[in-house]
XYZ file of C-alpha atoms in Angstrom:
669
model
C -0.289 -0.244 0.146
C 1.531 3.406 -1.140
C 1.741 6.329 1.378
C -0.758 8.115 -0.775
C -3.270 5.613 -0.722
C -2.989 5.413 3.378
C -3.309 8.543 3.537
C -6.524 8.985 1.710
C -8.149 6.314 3.789
C -7.362 7.836 6.704
C -9.052 11.190 5.569
C -12.043 9.317 4.839
C -12.874 7.999 8.459
C -15.476 10.238 10.091
C -15.691 10.742 13.945
C -18.608 8.642 15.349
C -21.711 9.679 15.697
C -24.275 8.738 18.318
C -27.889 7.847 17.102
C -30.653 6.572 19.665
C -33.591 4.255 18.809
C -36.941 5.279 20.139
C -40.360 3.986 19.883
C -43.567 2.712 21.081
C -43.291 -0.698 23.002
C -43.177 -3.930 20.596
C -42.563 -1.751 17.268
C -39.219 -3.776 16.461
C -37.099 -1.542 17.959
C -34.697 -4.064 19.093
C -34.494 -5.844 16.054
C -33.981 -2.965 13.896
C -31.212 -2.466 16.746
C -29.952 -6.132 15.470
C -30.337 -5.798 12.199
C -28.129 -2.629 12.321
C -25.335 -3.741 14.861
C -25.239 -7.439 14.065
C -25.925 -8.165 17.681
C -27.533 -10.597 19.188
C -29.875 -8.954 21.922
C -33.178 -11.280 22.461
C -36.121 -9.222 21.076
C -39.640 -10.461 22.797
C -42.843 -9.815 21.291
C -44.394 -7.753 23.940
C -43.742 -4.411 26.110
C -41.226 -4.109 28.614
C -38.126 -6.187 27.390
C -35.947 -3.384 27.098
C -36.026 -1.809 30.453
C -32.733 -0.236 30.289
C -30.449 1.147 27.306
C -28.603 -1.214 25.220
C -25.309 0.135 23.409
C -24.088 -0.963 20.252
C -22.346 0.071 17.120
C -21.748 0.132 13.360
C -19.590 1.479 10.247
C -21.220 2.902 7.444
C -18.951 4.630 4.273
C -16.231 4.677 6.662
C -17.770 6.405 9.964
C -18.868 4.774 13.072
C -22.169 4.802 14.400
C -22.624 4.172 18.177
C -26.179 3.240 18.879
C -28.314 3.360 21.749
C -31.699 1.041 21.872
C -33.612 2.862 24.337
C -36.989 1.486 26.158
C -39.986 1.518 24.517
C -42.406 4.776 25.239
C -45.841 6.234 24.151
C -44.363 9.638 25.212
C -41.737 11.582 27.320
C -43.973 11.964 29.960
C -41.941 9.658 32.189
C -43.701 7.599 35.094
C -42.049 4.406 35.139
C -38.087 3.962 35.761
C -37.838 2.462 32.322
C -39.818 5.432 30.764
C -37.395 8.047 32.755
C -34.245 6.005 31.425
C -35.545 7.108 27.900
C -36.368 10.745 28.786
C -33.546 11.403 30.619
C -31.382 10.340 27.625
C -33.058 12.134 25.050
C -33.076 15.347 27.142
C -29.134 15.077 27.951
C -28.937 16.036 24.324
C -26.118 13.582 23.629
C -27.723 11.495 20.736
C -26.861 13.315 17.384
C -29.692 11.419 15.564
C -32.821 9.807 16.723
C -34.422 7.143 14.990
C -38.591 6.803 15.957
C -39.321 3.088 14.576
C -43.343 3.245 14.030
C -45.441 -0.151 13.417
C -47.189 -0.151 9.833
C -49.924 -1.407 11.170
C -49.842 0.900 14.259
C -48.767 4.403 12.679
C -51.182 6.679 14.288
C -50.047 5.944 17.870
C -46.417 6.305 17.220
C -46.991 10.340 15.774
C -47.277 11.266 19.415
C -44.005 10.398 20.362
C -42.446 11.693 16.953
C -44.296 14.815 17.453
C -42.412 15.398 20.941
C -38.988 14.553 19.399
C -39.509 16.818 16.781
C -40.121 19.759 19.209
C -36.854 18.969 21.161
C -35.424 19.870 17.985
C -33.112 16.927 17.472
C -32.200 15.055 13.960
C -35.336 12.911 13.551
C -35.773 9.799 11.007
C -38.980 8.107 11.174
C -38.606 4.452 10.351
C -42.198 2.710 9.875
C -41.653 -1.018 10.537
C -42.723 -4.193 9.619
C -44.100 -3.233 6.085
C -44.056 -6.964 5.408
C -46.685 -7.820 7.507
C -48.680 -4.340 6.418
C -48.531 -5.762 3.158
C -49.424 -9.538 3.839
C -52.758 -7.519 5.373
C -52.937 -5.286 2.046
C -52.198 -2.095 3.465
C -49.816 0.081 1.298
C -48.464 3.260 2.692
C -46.648 6.050 0.940
C -44.153 8.135 3.631
C -44.038 11.150 1.468
C -46.966 12.977 2.870
C -45.225 12.704 6.171
C -41.870 13.521 5.270
C -42.813 16.648 3.062
C -45.430 17.771 6.062
C -42.945 17.579 8.701
C -39.689 17.702 6.658
C -37.672 14.493 8.252
C -36.420 11.480 6.308
C -39.423 8.706 6.363
C -38.102 5.133 5.417
C -40.400 1.816 5.233
C -38.724 -0.918 6.888
C -38.894 -4.553 7.865
C -36.119 -5.517 11.000
C -37.527 -9.612 9.968
C -36.412 -9.249 6.138
C -33.963 -6.055 6.076
C -35.885 -4.606 3.538
C -35.204 -0.556 3.714
C -31.896 -1.157 5.835
C -29.779 0.731 3.011
C -32.105 3.476 2.860
C -31.646 3.708 6.615
C -28.236 4.121 6.459
C -27.733 6.479 3.889
C -30.262 9.102 5.661
C -28.353 8.413 9.049
C -25.099 9.127 7.121
C -26.579 12.205 5.215
C -28.078 13.667 8.418
C -24.567 13.080 10.554
C -22.828 15.251 7.607
C -25.434 17.807 7.871
C -23.201 20.197 10.548
C -26.115 23.313 10.179
C -29.304 21.682 10.143
C -32.243 24.289 10.095
C -34.198 22.894 13.119
C -37.731 21.453 11.868
C -40.784 23.566 13.759
C -44.448 22.497 13.308
C -46.730 25.269 12.877
C -49.251 25.512 15.498
C -52.705 27.386 15.492
C -52.513 30.891 16.176
C -53.667 30.470 20.050
C -51.021 28.111 20.631
C -48.050 29.795 19.082
C -48.934 32.951 21.427
C -48.392 30.873 24.151
C -45.128 29.135 23.058
C -43.920 32.793 22.503
C -44.835 33.849 25.447
C -43.628 31.077 27.277
C -40.405 31.325 25.789
C -40.192 34.918 26.674
C -40.762 34.641 30.093
C -38.918 31.408 30.799
C -35.739 33.375 29.748
C -36.007 35.763 32.777
C -35.792 32.770 35.126
C -32.241 31.863 35.675
C -32.504 28.576 37.347
C -35.135 27.342 34.302
C -32.587 28.571 31.612
C -29.837 26.703 33.151
C -31.604 23.647 33.662
C -33.437 23.678 29.929
C -30.613 25.705 28.271
C -30.560 23.368 25.393
C -34.527 23.516 24.746
C -35.322 27.716 25.537
C -35.893 28.258 21.925
C -37.758 25.149 20.977
C -41.475 24.570 21.335
C -40.693 21.390 23.811
C -41.009 23.190 26.635
C -43.823 25.024 26.348
C -45.859 22.308 24.969
C -44.821 19.737 27.622
C -46.191 22.084 30.220
C -49.362 22.283 28.302
C -49.778 18.739 27.565
C -48.458 16.978 31.095
C -48.568 20.006 33.357
C -45.710 21.190 35.541
C -45.067 17.930 37.785
C -41.548 16.826 36.303
C -40.750 20.246 34.799
C -40.193 21.992 38.322
C -40.915 25.462 37.706
C -40.793 28.046 40.306
C -44.478 29.073 41.397
C -44.624 32.828 40.465
C -43.771 31.709 36.705
C -46.645 29.206 37.006
C -48.526 32.083 38.606
C -47.736 34.212 35.471
C -48.691 31.821 32.914
C -52.346 31.129 34.585
C -52.679 35.272 34.739
C -52.416 35.451 30.643
C -53.866 31.605 29.896
C -56.570 29.466 30.284
C -54.231 26.830 30.539
C -57.263 24.101 30.796
C -58.711 25.415 27.432
C -55.750 25.556 25.565
C -54.535 21.956 26.329
C -58.163 21.028 25.480
C -57.808 23.001 22.041
C -54.194 22.008 21.374
C -54.755 18.123 21.772
C -57.924 18.364 19.433
C -55.951 19.907 17.278
C -53.144 17.597 17.882
C -55.600 14.564 17.249
C -56.828 15.775 13.832
C -53.832 16.914 12.489
C -52.056 13.285 13.312
C -55.236 11.509 11.820
C -54.873 13.500 8.848
C -51.488 13.163 8.317
C -51.641 8.990 8.662
C -54.332 9.004 6.533
C -53.150 10.934 3.657
C -50.057 8.336 3.724
C -52.002 5.100 3.825
C -53.092 4.487 0.165
C -54.884 1.329 0.647
C -56.071 0.194 4.275
C -56.042 -3.198 3.837
C -58.377 -6.173 5.591
C -59.174 -5.857 8.908
C -60.597 -9.149 9.815
C -57.709 -12.479 9.424
C -57.022 -15.611 11.142
C -55.004 -13.890 13.270
C -58.070 -11.884 14.679
C -59.893 -14.840 15.239
C -57.093 -16.608 17.145
C -57.031 -13.345 19.903
C -60.694 -13.917 20.158
C -60.036 -17.633 21.280
C -56.588 -17.145 23.025
C -58.537 -14.498 24.895
C -61.645 -15.900 25.644
C -61.765 -15.952 29.690
C -62.663 -19.462 30.126
C -61.322 -21.170 27.005
C -58.391 -18.942 27.267
C -57.372 -20.151 30.730
C -57.941 -23.776 29.871
C -55.647 -23.280 26.445
C -52.531 -21.798 28.621
C -52.482 -24.508 30.792
C -53.181 -27.163 27.745
C -50.034 -25.070 26.546
C -47.821 -25.574 29.434
C -47.969 -29.028 29.743
C -47.925 -29.665 26.278
C -44.291 -27.879 26.759
C -43.432 -30.139 29.730
C -44.459 -33.306 28.058
C -41.989 -32.454 24.752
C -39.184 -31.491 27.084
C -39.252 -34.604 29.411
C -39.875 -36.987 26.012
C -37.636 -35.483 23.606
C -34.837 -34.370 25.970
C -34.556 -38.127 27.704
C -32.561 -39.753 25.119
C -30.404 -37.249 24.874
C -29.754 -36.771 28.307
C -28.824 -40.999 28.814
C -26.224 -40.508 25.884
C -24.368 -37.251 27.952
C -24.693 -39.533 31.021
C -23.250 -42.682 29.441
C -20.465 -39.996 28.101
C -19.650 -38.739 31.298
C -19.429 -42.740 32.637
C -17.266 -43.775 30.236
C -14.717 -40.777 30.810
C -14.837 -41.234 34.498
C -13.902 -45.224 33.884
C -11.257 -43.624 31.497
C -9.878 -41.391 33.854
C -9.722 -44.159 36.673
C -7.772 -46.294 34.232
C -4.706 -43.775 34.110
C -4.670 -41.790 37.612
C -3.215 -43.742 40.097
C -3.100 -41.549 42.736
C -6.183 -42.347 45.095
C -7.108 -38.896 45.928
C -6.664 -37.376 42.529
C -8.703 -40.220 40.822
C -11.491 -39.576 43.744
C -11.310 -35.584 42.738
C -11.586 -36.202 39.592
C -14.324 -38.895 39.253
C -16.305 -38.549 42.244
C -15.810 -34.724 42.566
C -15.259 -32.905 38.996
C -17.026 -35.601 36.777
C -19.735 -36.538 39.079
C -20.532 -32.857 40.133
C -20.445 -30.882 36.930
C -21.406 -34.095 34.709
C -24.625 -34.390 36.866
C -25.629 -30.970 36.406
C -24.805 -31.158 32.376
C -26.600 -34.005 31.741
C -29.571 -31.862 32.015
C -28.522 -29.879 29.534
C -31.027 -30.785 26.806
C -34.199 -30.629 28.909
C -33.262 -27.107 29.765
C -32.441 -25.735 25.982
C -35.346 -27.781 24.945
C -37.573 -26.378 27.424
C -36.523 -22.627 26.638
C -36.612 -23.183 22.649
C -40.616 -24.225 23.532
C -41.487 -21.385 25.681
C -39.406 -19.068 23.273
C -41.767 -20.461 20.967
C -44.718 -19.288 23.101
C -43.076 -16.068 24.020
C -42.062 -14.869 20.583
C -45.136 -15.819 18.590
C -47.260 -13.389 20.971
C -48.956 -16.049 22.694
C -47.823 -14.993 26.141
C -48.596 -11.244 26.464
C -52.374 -12.738 25.754
C -51.904 -15.037 28.259
C -50.769 -11.929 30.716
C -54.055 -10.564 29.327
C -55.938 -13.459 30.899
C -53.994 -13.308 34.002
C -54.505 -9.782 35.018
C -58.244 -10.238 36.161
C -56.998 -13.032 38.580
C -53.498 -11.192 39.429
C -56.038 -8.047 40.001
C -57.025 -10.039 43.109
C -53.476 -9.905 44.384
C -52.981 -6.638 44.091
C -50.655 -7.141 40.785
C -51.464 -6.246 37.166
C -51.058 -8.329 34.385
C -47.574 -6.442 33.683
C -46.530 -8.540 36.543
C -47.068 -11.784 34.746
C -44.437 -10.897 32.223
C -41.938 -10.840 34.796
C -43.034 -13.808 36.399
C -42.521 -15.591 32.942
C -38.855 -13.704 32.927
C -38.369 -15.308 36.345
C -38.806 -18.648 34.617
C -35.624 -18.100 33.133
C -33.835 -16.318 36.010
C -34.937 -14.307 38.923
C -32.366 -11.398 37.955
C -33.425 -10.299 34.775
C -37.288 -10.284 35.975
C -36.505 -8.409 38.958
C -34.866 -5.724 36.854
C -38.073 -5.989 34.741
C -40.027 -4.695 36.877
C -38.802 -1.259 36.529
C -41.712 -0.795 33.868
C -44.242 -1.004 37.023
C -44.995 2.729 37.615
C -46.516 2.026 41.365
C -43.585 1.751 43.728
C -45.729 -0.290 46.200
C -46.536 -3.116 43.804
C -43.188 -3.531 42.224
C -41.542 -3.773 45.955
C -43.902 -6.318 46.611
C -43.427 -8.246 43.436
C -39.469 -7.975 43.298
C -39.751 -9.811 46.601
C -41.994 -12.216 45.651
C -40.328 -12.928 42.283
C -37.586 -15.278 43.856
C -40.297 -17.809 44.403
C -40.852 -17.817 40.482
C -39.616 -20.615 39.705
C -35.999 -20.125 37.857
C -34.095 -22.646 35.235
C -31.820 -23.164 37.885
C -33.879 -25.310 39.815
C -34.917 -27.254 36.669
C -32.250 -29.711 37.248
C -33.523 -30.643 40.930
C -37.237 -31.020 39.392
C -35.822 -33.564 36.505
C -33.889 -35.216 38.913
C -36.487 -36.073 41.530
C -39.328 -36.254 39.431
C -37.442 -38.589 37.232
C -36.643 -40.905 40.093
C -40.091 -40.921 41.835
C -42.780 -39.720 39.516
C -41.471 -40.660 35.662
C -45.168 -41.810 35.029
C -46.659 -38.624 35.884
C -44.045 -36.062 34.776
C -45.470 -33.487 33.169
C -48.419 -33.440 35.553
C -45.789 -32.878 38.673
C -43.826 -30.357 36.607
C -47.087 -28.567 35.465
C -48.461 -28.423 39.337
C -44.479 -27.181 40.144
C -44.664 -24.189 37.931
C -48.503 -23.506 38.713
C -47.570 -23.560 42.394
C -44.799 -21.220 41.972
C -46.725 -18.930 40.397
C -49.647 -19.085 42.401
C -46.945 -18.528 45.503
C -45.897 -15.364 43.697
C -49.389 -14.205 43.860
C -50.384 -14.707 47.226
C -46.992 -13.670 48.396
C -47.430 -10.142 46.495
C -50.879 -9.782 48.262
C -49.592 -10.510 51.650
C -46.665 -8.395 51.293
C -48.888 -5.662 49.930
C -51.078 -6.038 53.075
C -49.151 -6.192 56.028
C -46.103 -4.147 54.675
C -46.139 -2.144 51.482
C -50.050 -1.501 51.467
C -50.153 -0.845 47.857
C -53.402 0.543 45.663
C -54.893 -1.129 43.017
C -53.768 0.147 39.281
C -55.166 -0.368 35.966
C -53.360 -2.404 33.746
C -52.983 -1.386 29.772
C -51.250 -3.955 27.323
C -51.300 -3.717 23.580
C -51.338 -7.092 22.280
C -48.884 -7.712 20.041
C -49.475 -9.284 16.549
C -49.405 -12.747 16.244
C -46.120 -13.938 14.291
C -44.538 -17.115 13.422
C -41.125 -17.326 14.961
C -38.029 -17.025 13.319
C -35.512 -19.558 13.740
C -33.129 -17.261 13.956
C -34.927 -15.344 17.146
C -35.765 -18.460 18.753
C -31.927 -19.877 18.747
C -30.734 -16.659 20.241
C -33.334 -16.929 23.013
C -32.581 -20.451 23.684
C -29.358 -20.035 23.945
C -29.351 -16.721 25.935
C -31.204 -18.376 28.602
C -29.467 -21.658 28.519
C -25.904 -20.460 28.013
C -25.886 -19.658 31.897
C -25.842 -23.280 32.539
C -22.662 -24.134 30.456
C -21.062 -21.210 32.265
C -21.610 -21.651 35.593
C -20.677 -25.105 34.958
C -16.959 -23.941 34.527
C -17.273 -21.457 37.279
C -19.506 -21.517 40.267
C -20.565 -24.952 39.821
C -16.904 -26.449 39.185
C -15.464 -24.332 42.242
C -18.699 -25.863 44.210
C -17.803 -29.327 43.221
C -14.129 -28.855 44.176
C -15.262 -27.817 47.781
C -17.772 -30.331 48.584
C -15.663 -33.125 47.537
C -13.171 -31.648 50.331
C -15.732 -31.122 52.954
C -16.582 -34.747 51.887
C -12.880 -36.093 51.781
C -11.186 -34.660 54.959
C -10.623 -35.458 57.502
C -10.432 -38.878 57.146
C -9.330 -39.048 53.561
C -12.605 -40.672 52.080
C -12.663 -43.802 54.355
C -16.119 -42.520 55.938
C -18.090 -39.565 54.740
C -20.585 -40.210 57.531
C -17.839 -38.539 59.679
C -16.948 -35.913 56.971
C -16.907 -32.349 57.595
C -19.726 -32.195 55.204
C -21.631 -34.715 57.190
C -20.957 -32.361 60.145
C -22.633 -28.961 58.411
C -25.523 -30.908 57.478
C -26.033 -32.761 60.795
C -26.569 -29.031 62.295
C -30.007 -28.707 60.448
C -31.511 -32.724 61.038
C -33.732 -31.754 64.230
C -35.681 -29.483 61.585
C -35.545 -31.899 58.714
C -35.707 -35.487 60.081
C -39.383 -35.348 60.027
C -39.270 -34.645 56.154
C -37.293 -37.866 55.486
C -34.183 -35.523 54.933
C -30.905 -36.789 56.215
C -27.409 -34.583 56.517
C -26.855 -35.294 52.742
C -29.968 -33.702 51.712
C -29.406 -30.659 53.748
C -25.855 -30.401 52.697
C -26.882 -30.077 49.350
C -29.468 -27.614 50.004
C -27.085 -25.665 51.774
C -24.781 -25.393 48.846
C -27.657 -24.751 46.444
C -27.956 -20.818 48.158
C -24.958 -19.955 46.335
C -26.772 -21.589 43.014
C -29.329 -24.130 42.975
C -27.828 -26.082 39.885
C -25.376 -27.001 43.017
C -27.914 -29.059 44.675
C -27.647 -31.854 41.745
C -24.042 -31.552 41.813
C -23.576 -31.767 45.226
C -26.097 -34.467 45.517
C -23.638 -36.668 43.119
C -20.532 -35.704 45.022
C -21.757 -36.948 48.386
C -23.746 -39.875 47.232
C -20.698 -40.353 45.090
C -22.513 -41.545 41.965
C -23.518 -40.270 38.545
C -26.516 -38.512 37.112
C -28.072 -42.335 36.202
C -26.970 -44.037 39.240
C -27.818 -41.038 41.153
C -31.537 -41.670 40.696
C -30.995 -44.894 42.431
C -29.413 -43.423 45.388
C -31.974 -40.979 45.953
C -34.884 -43.542 45.949
C -33.041 -45.156 48.572
C -32.387 -42.036 50.748
C -36.001 -40.534 50.194
C -39.933 -41.340 50.338
C -42.098 -40.279 47.711
C -43.501 -37.980 50.049
C -40.282 -36.495 51.361
C -39.103 -36.320 47.655
C -42.054 -33.971 46.754
C -41.967 -31.809 49.907
C -38.185 -31.173 48.739
C -39.145 -30.386 45.221
C -41.469 -27.648 46.791
C -38.809 -26.520 49.108
C -36.206 -26.263 46.222
C -39.134 -24.027 44.543
C -39.309 -21.591 47.054
C -36.415 -21.407 49.303
C -33.462 -18.633 49.600
C -32.913 -16.899 46.204
C -29.422 -17.464 45.007
C -26.429 -14.652 45.502
C -26.937 -13.166 42.009
C -30.579 -12.409 43.145
C -29.814 -11.429 46.295
C -27.598 -8.723 44.970
C -30.340 -7.466 42.615
C -32.789 -7.156 44.903
C -30.140 -4.934 47.099
C -29.588 -3.123 43.991
C -32.986 -2.441 42.592
C -34.321 -1.780 46.520
C -31.056 0.572 47.541
C -29.901 -1.174 50.408
C -29.468 -4.679 52.326
C -32.723 -4.519 54.145
C -34.778 -6.098 51.715
C -32.344 -8.609 50.609
C -32.018 -9.994 53.649
C -35.828 -10.041 54.506
C -35.637 -12.171 51.051
C -33.346 -14.291 52.483
C -35.343 -14.840 55.821
C -38.837 -14.848 54.390
C -38.282 -17.437 51.285
C -36.640 -19.966 53.928
C -39.578 -19.664 56.405
C -42.297 -19.926 53.543
C -40.330 -22.998 52.006
C -40.017 -24.660 55.188
C -43.835 -24.351 55.755
C -44.588 -25.331 52.497
C -42.341 -28.262 52.671
C -44.488 -29.227 55.875
C -47.644 -28.818 54.011
C -46.633 -31.093 51.003
C -45.100 -33.573 52.939
C -48.146 -34.233 55.262
C -50.883 -34.161 52.386
C -48.389 -36.156 50.023
C -48.231 -38.509 52.963
C -51.975 -39.105 52.588
C -51.944 -40.077 48.849
C -48.395 -41.507 48.070
């Protein structure tokens, strides 16, 4: 490469520009983010998935663009924490360009947010997404009327097929090159314009406000925001508010403004839609069936039963294959390693412990694949809609159901997702109750015990556990709101997404994102815990008698509390180590019982009765959250108080449930 060529290349590389993506919930923001950046953020088919901003980057024509995916919002009037994240980020004025994503089949609802961004004065691109689905329904959209009226680029895209990607990149590049872009201005009726001019003139005389909103003093955003949402978030001085009220009838002006805005948006959207398309489709019929108050609940229970049945039937052959592989590996190592303690560490500790968890990988990935199908297809938001009526009796809204479903994967993102709940008291009650949502780390324990004691009714027992988990979250929330947090009833509004056939790519991302934690934990915390448990089991008598080991001493401390449940020190020790991560319960048993997964089944059958095994399943379902969940509770509640409460609360509840299940189970089993 010559020096001249090198010089030319260096000169064509521009500085980094920042773009943010915003839009209503469930319009395809994260799909567009993935399309532009090539990343693999999971895209769910319901609102509230993006509760915090995600950041990525891409290059186009030698220029690097930083891309920020903001949570879904309907307006910049922030109430919940995720809405506040979006508003604060946009008001901070760090994004050079803002992409507003709208749904081609629900264009009108996105226009209110678009207007607010134009009023702020940022460089704006309107992306009308999902045009492929609009075409399927016969809807044809012409973007030029919106583009000409508002003087902004309008691009038709499909984040699913990649349509419109190049046009969007080109428009973003053009805007990033324009340094002296004329700010767009919406022309309001004379009365509104007079108010805006008066507001801007007066506000400049208040240094505190001028300083706080220095970037927006000349824009119409501040007076229009005041007119539309009031002064609560703006912290305007009382004398300034008095002056405004003396010169204008604010309530009357607000009504006139809203009327004008609704009419203007309605005209703008209707002028852009050349053909409306069909209103009634198979998807609409399915909507009516799946959201029926009785039939819908039956379908939901059947769907979960089908998922668990398929999980057990499809995964067992693969699980058996993995178990055989680990048994072969253990036998091979025994032949080559002649030092007794090292052989015991590798075979009885590492392979038995870590392998005992890894054999459940097929069940875990298959379960998440089918749950991902339900979620990605748009079915689970409808389940949330159905559950709303039931959840309301427990002081929660259907939105909480989404957090519970997330909790089936992992309690940590489930607790973080409560940021979408505006009512702080409901949110706290839910945070403290979500550890009862049966996370996937508990799944290996369920599968192990169900396979050992209830193999002929595996799917039924699993369904019972998960439904009990949901019921426990609801009852706990009601209890906490009644005696601790005193919450109020709140309305639940959800915009149901359209039914979509899930893409294999998105299902793969979903399954991998949920399941990979097992592989990561196997190489980290489970391996470390396995070695620690082996040490405690091997010493102080060098493996001659595990009944007099340190592990036995630890487990025996709790025997007075668990003997009547049929749990001896071996069961107790596994539960103690499971506090770090629930998968460790299985690896602990594999090490303590000194067997592989297949033999562990028989070992547990000799150690437990069916009733004590069922009590153990329900205890694991409810007891102490893992360390990561406790840390998240501490972070989301700004202190250790509620994390410590959760530790004690869940332990007491789990113990009570285990006793109840053992008593009732003893009658029937």
